[in-house]
mmCIF file of C-alpha atoms and ligand atoms in Angstrom:
data_model
loop_
_atom_site.group_PDB
_atom_site.id
_atom_site.type_symbol
_atom_site.label_atom_id
_atom_site.label_comp_id
_atom_site.label_asym_id
_atom_site.label_seq_id
_atom_site.Cartn_x
_atom_site.Cartn_y
_atom_site.Cartn_z
ATOM 1 C CA MET A 1 16.518 10.646 -0.031
ATOM 2 C CA VAL A 2 13.638 8.973 1.856
ATOM 3 C CA LYS A 3 14.390 5.874 3.938
ATOM 4 C CA LEU A 4 11.338 3.698 3.275
ATOM 5 C CA ILE A 5 9.767 0.419 4.347
ATOM 6 C CA ILE A 6 6.647 -0.649 2.444
ATOM 7 C CA ASP A 7 4.105 -2.844 4.262
ATOM 8 C CA THR A 8 2.346 -4.674 1.482
ATOM 9 C CA ASP A 9 -0.235 -7.276 0.381
ATOM 10 C CA PRO A 10 1.015 -7.834 -3.209
ATOM 11 C CA GLY A 11 -1.266 -7.501 -5.128
ATOM 12 C CA ILE A 12 -1.132 -5.886 -8.562
ATOM 13 C CA ASP A 13 -1.003 -2.219 -7.583
ATOM 14 C CA ASP A 14 1.378 -3.191 -4.787
ATOM 15 C CA ALA A 15 3.703 -4.591 -7.466
ATOM 16 C CA MET A 16 3.480 -1.286 -9.316
ATOM 17 C CA ALA A 17 4.327 0.589 -6.098
ATOM 18 C CA ILE A 18 7.284 -1.667 -5.264
ATOM 19 C CA PHE A 19 8.745 -1.437 -8.775
ATOM 20 C CA TYR A 20 8.256 2.339 -8.641
ATOM 21 C CA ALA A 21 10.189 2.456 -5.346
ATOM 22 C CA ALA A 22 12.929 0.339 -6.945
ATOM 23 C CA ALA A 23 13.242 2.859 -9.788
ATOM 24 C CA ALA A 24 12.913 6.058 -7.725
ATOM 25 C CA PRO A 25 16.273 7.823 -7.224
ATOM 26 C CA ASP A 26 14.901 9.608 -4.132
ATOM 27 C CA ILE A 27 13.899 6.411 -2.289
ATOM 28 C CA ASP A 28 16.234 4.242 -0.170
ATOM 29 C CA LEU A 29 14.057 1.140 0.131
ATOM 30 C CA LEU A 30 15.154 -0.670 3.330
ATOM 31 C CA GLY A 31 12.826 -3.646 3.084
ATOM 32 C CA LEU A 32 9.292 -4.938 2.832
ATOM 33 C CA THR A 33 6.874 -6.249 5.440
ATOM 34 C CA THR A 34 3.942 -8.372 4.370
ATOM 35 C CA ILE A 35 0.314 -8.657 5.347
ATOM 36 C CA PHE A 36 -2.892 -10.427 4.273
ATOM 37 C CA GLY A 37 -5.441 -8.511 2.224
ATOM 38 C CA ASN A 38 -5.338 -9.068 -1.535
ATOM 39 C CA VAL A 39 -3.840 -12.497 -0.786
ATOM 40 C CA THR A 40 -2.867 -14.460 2.342
ATOM 41 C CA THR A 41 0.207 -13.346 4.259
ATOM 42 C CA ALA A 42 2.100 -16.429 3.041
ATOM 43 C CA THR A 43 1.346 -15.561 -0.594
ATOM 44 C CA ALA A 44 2.110 -11.876 0.062
ATOM 45 C CA THR A 45 5.508 -12.903 1.461
ATOM 46 C CA ARG A 46 6.259 -15.147 -1.503
ATOM 47 C CA ASN A 47 5.207 -12.375 -3.901
ATOM 48 C CA ALA A 48 7.232 -9.707 -2.086
ATOM 49 C CA LEU A 49 10.387 -11.829 -2.342
ATOM 50 C CA ARG A 50 9.606 -12.485 -6.005
ATOM 51 C CA LEU A 51 9.177 -8.779 -6.812
ATOM 52 C CA LEU A 52 12.463 -7.811 -5.124
ATOM 53 C CA GLU A 53 14.326 -10.600 -6.938
ATOM 54 C CA ALA A 54 12.797 -9.550 -10.277
ATOM 55 C CA ALA A 55 13.973 -5.987 -9.571
ATOM 56 C CA GLY A 56 17.447 -7.247 -8.603
ATOM 57 C CA LEU A 57 17.118 -5.942 -5.043
ATOM 58 C CA ASP A 58 18.660 -7.908 -2.153
ATOM 59 C CA LEU A 59 16.488 -6.516 0.658
ATOM 60 C CA PRO A 60 14.899 -8.034 3.785
ATOM 61 C CA VAL A 61 11.302 -9.202 3.774
ATOM 62 C CA ALA A 62 9.581 -9.741 7.137
ATOM 63 C CA ALA A 63 6.337 -11.702 7.180
ATOM 64 C CA GLY A 64 3.469 -10.159 9.110
ATOM 65 C CA ALA A 65 0.297 -11.042 10.938
ATOM 66 C CA THR A 66 -1.902 -13.737 9.422
ATOM 67 C CA ALA A 67 -5.192 -12.438 10.863
ATOM 68 C CA PRO A 68 -6.772 -9.096 11.790
ATOM 69 C CA LEU A 69 -6.404 -7.744 15.356
ATOM 70 C CA VAL A 70 -9.979 -8.620 16.328
ATOM 71 C CA LEU A 71 -11.971 -9.809 13.281
ATOM 72 C CA PRO A 72 -11.687 -13.506 12.349
ATOM 73 C CA PRO A 73 -9.331 -14.510 9.552
ATOM 74 C CA PHE A 74 -10.877 -14.349 6.072
ATOM 75 C CA LYS A 75 -10.187 -15.976 2.679
ATOM 76 C CA PRO A 76 -8.982 -13.245 0.289
ATOM 77 C CA SER A 77 -11.099 -12.820 -2.832
ATOM 78 C CA ALA A 78 -9.313 -13.638 -6.094
ATOM 79 C CA TYR A 79 -11.693 -11.360 -7.989
ATOM 80 C CA VAL A 80 -9.500 -8.253 -8.041
ATOM 81 C CA HIS A 81 -5.877 -9.476 -7.991
ATOM 82 C CA GLY A 82 -6.200 -13.154 -9.008
ATOM 83 C CA GLU A 83 -5.598 -16.367 -7.078
ATOM 84 C CA GLU A 84 -1.841 -15.791 -6.798
ATOM 85 C CA GLY A 85 -2.005 -11.995 -6.484
ATOM 86 C CA PHE A 86 -0.567 -11.070 -9.897
ATOM 87 C CA GLY A 87 -3.622 -11.507 -12.107
ATOM 88 C CA ASP A 88 -3.187 -14.446 -14.474
ATOM 89 C CA ILE A 89 0.572 -14.740 -13.897
ATOM 90 C CA PRO A 90 1.175 -18.194 -12.377
ATOM 91 C CA ALA A 91 2.749 -18.601 -8.947
ATOM 92 C CA ALA A 92 6.536 -18.872 -8.809
ATOM 93 C CA GLU A 93 8.756 -19.709 -5.854
ATOM 94 C CA PRO A 94 11.407 -17.078 -5.034
ATOM 95 C CA LYS A 95 14.980 -18.104 -4.260
ATOM 96 C CA GLY A 96 15.134 -16.131 -1.027
ATOM 97 C CA LYS A 97 13.437 -16.595 2.333
ATOM 98 C CA PRO A 98 11.855 -14.054 4.682
ATOM 99 C CA LEU A 99 13.613 -12.962 7.888
ATOM 100 C CA ASN A 100 13.142 -14.980 11.072
ATOM 101 C CA GLU A 101 11.677 -11.786 12.525
ATOM 102 C CA GLU A 102 8.016 -10.814 12.564
ATOM 103 C CA ALA A 103 7.028 -7.734 10.579
ATOM 104 C CA ALA A 104 5.983 -5.726 13.656
ATOM 105 C CA ASP A 105 9.313 -6.443 15.391
ATOM 106 C CA PHE A 106 11.253 -5.614 12.207
ATOM 107 C CA LEU A 107 9.398 -2.287 11.931
ATOM 108 C CA CYS A 108 10.117 -1.416 15.585
ATOM 109 C CA ARG A 109 13.805 -2.327 15.224
ATOM 110 C CA MET A 110 14.268 -0.404 11.973
ATOM 111 C CA ALA A 111 12.510 2.660 13.429
ATOM 112 C CA ARG A 112 14.970 2.547 16.372
ATOM 113 C CA GLU A 113 18.003 2.054 14.103
ATOM 114 C CA HIS A 114 16.894 4.917 11.806
ATOM 115 C CA LYS A 115 15.431 7.164 14.512
ATOM 116 C CA GLY A 116 13.576 10.126 13.033
ATOM 117 C CA GLU A 117 14.345 9.112 9.454
ATOM 118 C CA LEU A 118 12.214 6.061 8.636
ATOM 119 C CA VAL A 119 9.036 6.505 6.584
ATOM 120 C CA VAL A 120 6.688 3.518 6.744
ATOM 121 C CA CYS A 121 4.266 3.182 3.828
ATOM 122 C CA PRO A 122 1.492 0.647 4.539
ATOM 123 C CA ILE A 123 -0.371 -0.250 1.332
ATOM 124 C CA GLY A 124 -2.432 -3.097 2.808
ATOM 125 C CA PRO A 125 -4.410 -3.590 6.042
ATOM 126 C CA LEU A 126 -2.793 -1.870 9.044
ATOM 127 C CA THR A 127 -2.411 -4.880 11.338
ATOM 128 C CA ASN A 128 1.416 -4.870 11.397
ATOM 129 C CA ILE A 129 1.500 -1.123 12.074
ATOM 130 C CA ALA A 130 -0.954 -1.407 14.965
ATOM 131 C CA LEU A 131 1.030 -4.330 16.424
ATOM 132 C CA ALA A 132 4.261 -2.301 16.179
ATOM 133 C CA MET A 133 2.577 0.571 18.049
ATOM 134 C CA GLN A 134 1.293 -1.819 20.722
ATOM 135 C CA ARG A 135 4.644 -3.617 21.138
ATOM 136 C CA ASP A 136 6.837 -0.496 21.292
ATOM 137 C CA PRO A 137 5.455 2.814 22.639
ATOM 138 C CA GLU A 138 8.535 4.508 21.147
ATOM 139 C CA PHE A 139 7.668 3.324 17.611
ATOM 140 C CA ILE A 140 5.463 6.303 16.729
ATOM 141 C CA ARG A 141 8.112 8.668 18.148
ATOM 142 C CA ASN A 142 10.946 6.916 16.281
ATOM 143 C CA VAL A 143 9.351 6.961 12.817
ATOM 144 C CA LYS A 144 9.462 10.085 10.673
ATOM 145 C CA SER A 145 5.990 9.436 9.244
ATOM 146 C CA ILE A 146 3.477 6.752 8.332
ATOM 147 C CA VAL A 147 1.982 7.260 4.856
ATOM 148 C CA VAL A 148 -1.015 4.955 4.461
ATOM 149 C CA MET A 149 -2.787 3.929 1.270
ATOM 150 C CA GLY A 150 -6.233 3.699 2.756
ATOM 151 C CA GLY A 151 -9.485 5.248 3.787
ATOM 152 C CA SER A 152 -11.996 7.505 2.144
ATOM 153 C CA LEU A 153 -13.453 10.700 3.609
ATOM 154 C CA GLU A 154 -15.872 11.908 0.896
ATOM 155 C CA GLU A 155 -15.456 9.360 -1.958
ATOM 156 C CA GLY A 156 -17.360 6.437 -0.475
ATOM 157 C CA GLY A 157 -15.972 2.931 -0.404
ATOM 158 C CA ASN A 158 -14.632 0.395 -2.907
ATOM 159 C CA ILE A 159 -15.186 -2.882 -1.042
ATOM 160 C CA THR A 160 -18.486 -1.733 0.498
ATOM 161 C CA PRO A 161 -20.305 1.546 -0.159
ATOM 162 C CA HIS A 162 -18.736 2.880 3.060
ATOM 163 C CA ALA A 163 -15.243 1.352 3.323
ATOM 164 C CA GLU A 164 -11.955 1.278 1.448
ATOM 165 C CA ALA A 165 -10.485 -2.257 1.283
ATOM 166 C CA ASN A 166 -7.330 -1.852 3.400
ATOM 167 C CA ILE A 167 -9.292 -0.304 6.276
ATOM 168 C CA TYR A 168 -12.205 -2.746 5.869
ATOM 169 C CA HIS A 169 -9.916 -5.772 6.218
ATOM 170 C CA ASP A 170 -8.764 -4.668 9.694
ATOM 171 C CA PRO A 171 -10.795 -1.718 11.031
ATOM 172 C CA HIS A 172 -9.563 -2.186 14.635
ATOM 173 C CA ALA A 173 -5.944 -1.887 13.501
ATOM 174 C CA ALA A 174 -6.788 1.191 11.447
ATOM 175 C CA ASP A 175 -8.441 2.784 14.488
ATOM 176 C CA VAL A 176 -5.277 2.155 16.543
ATOM 177 C CA VAL A 177 -3.287 3.957 13.836
ATOM 178 C CA CYS A 178 -5.795 6.834 13.692
ATOM 179 C CA LYS A 179 -5.411 7.315 17.469
ATOM 180 C CA SER A 180 -1.634 7.632 17.096
ATOM 181 C CA GLY A 181 -1.619 11.217 15.926
ATOM 182 C CA SER A 182 -0.094 13.666 13.621
ATOM 183 C CA LYS A 183 2.678 11.656 11.936
ATOM 184 C CA VAL A 184 0.056 9.754 9.929
ATOM 185 C CA VAL A 185 -0.932 10.630 6.368
ATOM 186 C CA PHE A 186 -3.874 8.939 4.631
ATOM 187 C CA VAL A 187 -3.714 8.648 0.835
ATOM 188 C CA GLY A 188 -7.237 7.421 0.247
ATOM 189 C CA LEU A 189 -9.841 7.032 -2.444
ATOM 190 C CA ASP A 190 -10.532 10.787 -2.365
ATOM 191 C CA VAL A 191 -7.313 11.150 -4.373
ATOM 192 C CA THR A 192 -6.439 7.709 -5.781
ATOM 193 C CA HIS A 193 -9.691 7.588 -7.752
ATOM 194 C CA ARG A 194 -8.449 10.688 -9.599
ATOM 195 C CA ILE A 195 -5.346 8.883 -10.943
ATOM 196 C CA LEU A 196 -6.171 6.420 -13.736
ATOM 197 C CA CYS A 197 -3.674 4.338 -15.703
ATOM 198 C CA ARG A 198 -4.933 3.007 -19.046
ATOM 199 C CA PRO A 199 -3.928 0.000 -21.181
ATOM 200 C CA GLU A 200 -1.915 2.276 -23.479
ATOM 201 C CA ASP A 201 0.042 3.573 -20.470
ATOM 202 C CA PHE A 202 1.046 0.041 -19.485
ATOM 203 C CA ALA A 203 1.932 -0.714 -23.110
ATOM 204 C CA ALA A 204 4.236 2.320 -23.111
ATOM 205 C CA ILE A 205 5.885 1.178 -19.862
ATOM 206 C CA ALA A 206 6.390 -2.326 -21.293
ATOM 207 C CA ALA A 207 7.898 -0.930 -24.499
ATOM 208 C CA GLN A 208 10.592 0.893 -22.491
ATOM 209 C CA SER A 209 10.923 -1.673 -19.646
ATOM 210 C CA PRO A 210 10.381 -5.085 -21.265
ATOM 211 C CA ASP A 211 11.099 -7.176 -18.160
ATOM 212 C CA LEU A 212 9.526 -5.412 -15.180
ATOM 213 C CA GLY A 213 7.252 -3.149 -17.203
ATOM 214 C CA GLY A 214 6.210 -6.184 -19.214
ATOM 215 C CA MET A 215 5.313 -8.000 -15.991
ATOM 216 C CA LEU A 216 3.178 -5.042 -14.837
ATOM 217 C CA GLN A 217 1.476 -4.838 -18.239
ATOM 218 C CA GLU A 218 0.587 -8.523 -18.017
ATOM 219 C CA MET A 219 -0.844 -8.029 -14.509
ATOM 220 C CA SER A 220 -2.732 -4.920 -15.612
ATOM 221 C CA HIS A 221 -4.939 -6.903 -18.045
ATOM 222 C CA PHE A 222 -6.584 -8.764 -15.137
ATOM 223 C CA TYR A 223 -6.806 -5.612 -12.975
ATOM 224 C CA ILE A 224 -8.320 -3.406 -15.712
ATOM 225 C CA LYS A 225 -10.826 -6.170 -16.599
ATOM 226 C CA PHE A 226 -12.072 -5.867 -12.978
ATOM 227 C CA TYR A 227 -12.326 -2.073 -13.271
ATOM 228 C CA ARG A 228 -14.237 -2.388 -16.582
ATOM 229 C CA GLU A 229 -16.713 -4.852 -15.095
ATOM 230 C CA VAL A 230 -17.243 -3.046 -11.774
ATOM 231 C CA ALA A 231 -16.812 0.621 -12.649
ATOM 232 C CA GLY A 232 -17.030 0.780 -16.450
ATOM 233 C CA LEU A 233 -13.532 2.278 -16.521
ATOM 234 C CA ASN A 234 -10.914 1.555 -19.185
ATOM 235 C CA GLY A 235 -8.092 1.759 -16.666
ATOM 236 C CA CYS A 236 -7.117 1.224 -13.044
ATOM 237 C CA SER A 237 -6.500 3.547 -10.104
ATOM 238 C CA LEU A 238 -2.888 3.921 -8.996
ATOM 239 C CA HIS A 239 -3.812 3.354 -5.332
ATOM 240 C CA ASP A 240 -0.512 2.018 -3.937
ATOM 241 C CA PRO A 241 1.873 3.912 -6.231
ATOM 242 C CA ALA A 242 0.162 7.159 -5.167
ATOM 243 C CA ALA A 243 0.952 6.442 -1.508
ATOM 244 C CA VAL A 244 4.630 5.761 -2.274
ATOM 245 C CA ILE A 245 4.815 8.939 -4.374
ATOM 246 C CA ALA A 246 3.262 10.908 -1.477
ATOM 247 C CA CYS A 247 6.288 9.823 0.629
ATOM 248 C CA THR A 248 8.674 11.770 -1.613
ATOM 249 C CA HIS A 249 6.360 14.322 -3.284
ATOM 250 C CA PRO A 250 3.867 15.429 -0.594
ATOM 251 C CA GLY A 251 3.530 18.757 -2.403
ATOM 252 C CA LEU A 252 1.559 17.038 -5.158
ATOM 253 C CA PHE A 253 -1.236 16.353 -2.649
ATOM 254 C CA GLY A 254 -3.612 18.753 -0.904
ATOM 255 C CA MET A 255 -3.914 17.574 2.711
ATOM 256 C CA ARG A 256 -6.562 18.387 5.321
ATOM 257 C CA GLY A 257 -5.928 17.881 9.088
ATOM 258 C CA VAL A 258 -8.825 15.740 10.308
ATOM 259 C CA PRO A 259 -9.162 13.716 13.539
ATOM 260 C CA LEU A 260 -10.314 10.302 12.276
ATOM 261 C CA GLU A 261 -12.240 7.416 13.798
ATOM 262 C CA VAL A 262 -12.852 4.060 12.110
ATOM 263 C CA SER A 263 -16.187 2.270 12.248
ATOM 264 C CA CYS A 264 -15.427 -1.218 13.600
ATOM 265 C CA GLY A 265 -18.718 -3.010 13.072
ATOM 266 C CA GLY A 266 -22.044 -3.191 11.343
ATOM 267 C CA GLU A 267 -22.874 -2.061 7.835
ATOM 268 C CA THR A 268 -20.346 0.821 7.943
ATOM 269 C CA SER A 269 -17.447 -1.307 9.233
ATOM 270 C CA GLY A 270 -14.186 0.039 7.819
ATOM 271 C CA ALA A 271 -15.499 3.549 7.175
ATOM 272 C CA THR A 272 -13.041 6.333 8.082
ATOM 273 C CA LEU A 273 -15.059 9.075 9.767
ATOM 274 C CA ALA A 274 -14.161 12.660 10.618
ATOM 275 C CA ALA A 275 -14.306 13.030 14.410
ATOM 276 C CA PRO A 276 -13.922 16.778 15.059
ATOM 277 C CA ASP A 277 -15.108 16.494 18.667
ATOM 278 C CA SER A 278 -12.739 13.692 19.584
ATOM 279 C CA ALA A 279 -9.552 14.267 21.572
ATOM 280 C CA ARG A 280 -7.588 12.658 18.736
ATOM 281 C CA ALA A 281 -4.777 14.549 17.002
ATOM 282 C CA PRO A 282 -5.590 15.311 13.355
ATOM 283 C CA ILE A 283 -4.469 12.911 10.625
ATOM 284 C CA LYS A 284 -3.269 14.463 7.345
ATOM 285 C CA VAL A 285 -5.920 13.283 4.879
ATOM 286 C CA CYS A 286 -5.190 13.805 1.179
ATOM 287 C CA MET A 287 -8.225 15.445 -0.410
ATOM 288 C CA THR A 288 -6.781 16.787 -3.689
ATOM 289 C CA VAL A 289 -3.975 15.647 -5.982
ATOM 290 C CA GLU A 290 -2.112 16.875 -9.038
ATOM 291 C CA ALA A 291 -3.124 13.640 -10.780
ATOM 292 C CA ASP A 292 -1.333 14.271 -14.082
ATOM 293 C CA ALA A 293 1.931 15.034 -12.263
ATOM 294 C CA VAL A 294 1.670 11.879 -10.119
ATOM 295 C CA LYS A 295 0.877 9.699 -13.149
ATOM 296 C CA SER A 296 3.673 11.275 -15.198
ATOM 297 C CA LEU A 297 6.199 10.653 -12.400
ATOM 298 C CA PHE A 298 5.007 7.038 -12.160
ATOM 299 C CA LEU A 299 5.278 6.412 -15.921
ATOM 300 C CA ARG A 300 8.613 8.243 -16.329
ATOM 301 C CA ARG A 301 10.313 6.381 -13.513
ATOM 302 C CA LEU A 302 8.945 2.933 -14.364
ATOM 303 C CA ALA A 303 10.350 3.441 -17.873
ATOM 304 C CA LEU A 304 13.832 3.463 -16.286
ATOM 305 C CA LEU A 305 13.460 -0.171 -15.202
ATOM 306 C CA PRO A 306 15.000 -3.073 -17.152
HETATM 307 O O1 LIG B 1 -8.391 -0.056 -1.862
HETATM 308 C C1 LIG B 1 -7.191 -0.245 -2.560
HETATM 309 C C2 LIG B 1 -6.198 -0.976 -1.712
HETATM 310 O O2 LIG B 1 -6.673 -2.285 -1.408
HETATM 311 C C3 LIG B 1 -4.855 -1.183 -2.441
HETATM 312 O O3 LIG B 1 -3.818 -1.217 -1.501
HETATM 313 C C4 LIG B 1 -5.019 -2.543 -3.062
HETATM 314 O O4 LIG B 1 -3.772 -3.205 -3.267
HETATM 315 C C5 LIG B 1 -5.798 -3.263 -1.995
HETATM 316 O O5 LIG B 1 -4.875 -3.717 -1.022
HETATM 317 CA CA1 LIG B 2 -2.251 -3.085 -1.490
#
């Protein structure tokens, strides 16, 4: 059983990842922390509460930073995930409220309370993780691992030719995380671009899980339309679900130990760069994946949802 906190900017593939975690028998989801990226932090927090309530989970949600560590705040683009973060699904107010505790403080406290056991899975920009590291030097020692959806070593970028979106949206925070050493795993575009979910896959999920699967199928129409227009693909990459699956099934990923630096300015801002001559400890970067096995696990477990 993996004790897990997901740091999220929901977001369509974030919703898939969170519902997967809700269905996974080997995940003890302890809560969510929220961050800007696909949407603003306020919308991410509202959406996180909404997803947990839809899944029938009474778990804490801690709202995170509202701006990057150094870069100025930005208005999220609605092009990929829609104005409200769930494609064309209209906004809805959750019943619950977030904690009166900032995400970074919640992460530090939970890492202390679950010393050596907590896996943190950031699937948005890394601002909250960097703040937790800066606020508590013990944080990186207390966590078991940090499994990031982010970066790209040889695949190129998705928001610019050089950068993956989560890293691009806060490169300074990502560089803080890359300095922190060997407990960090990057599940980046080198592997997530190998895992494609098609309209018929979402239809199959919805047939077996009418409520939550139906919600994901509805979101997927908007997301796949983006992939068709931008990449000519009849499907979408399982970016965030792949990171959550790497928390419990690391054996499905081929990992390479690489010291990483992050470009923090100019045309390459947000690029994750191998830095073999740096004094940094190697990050575990996923470079290969058993894509069919990851997709099958995703589809099988989502089918268990109501
Ligand atoms: O590049 C893909 C990542 O950026 C995913 O986490 C997606 O949700 C967006 O946040
Ligand atoms: Ca995300």
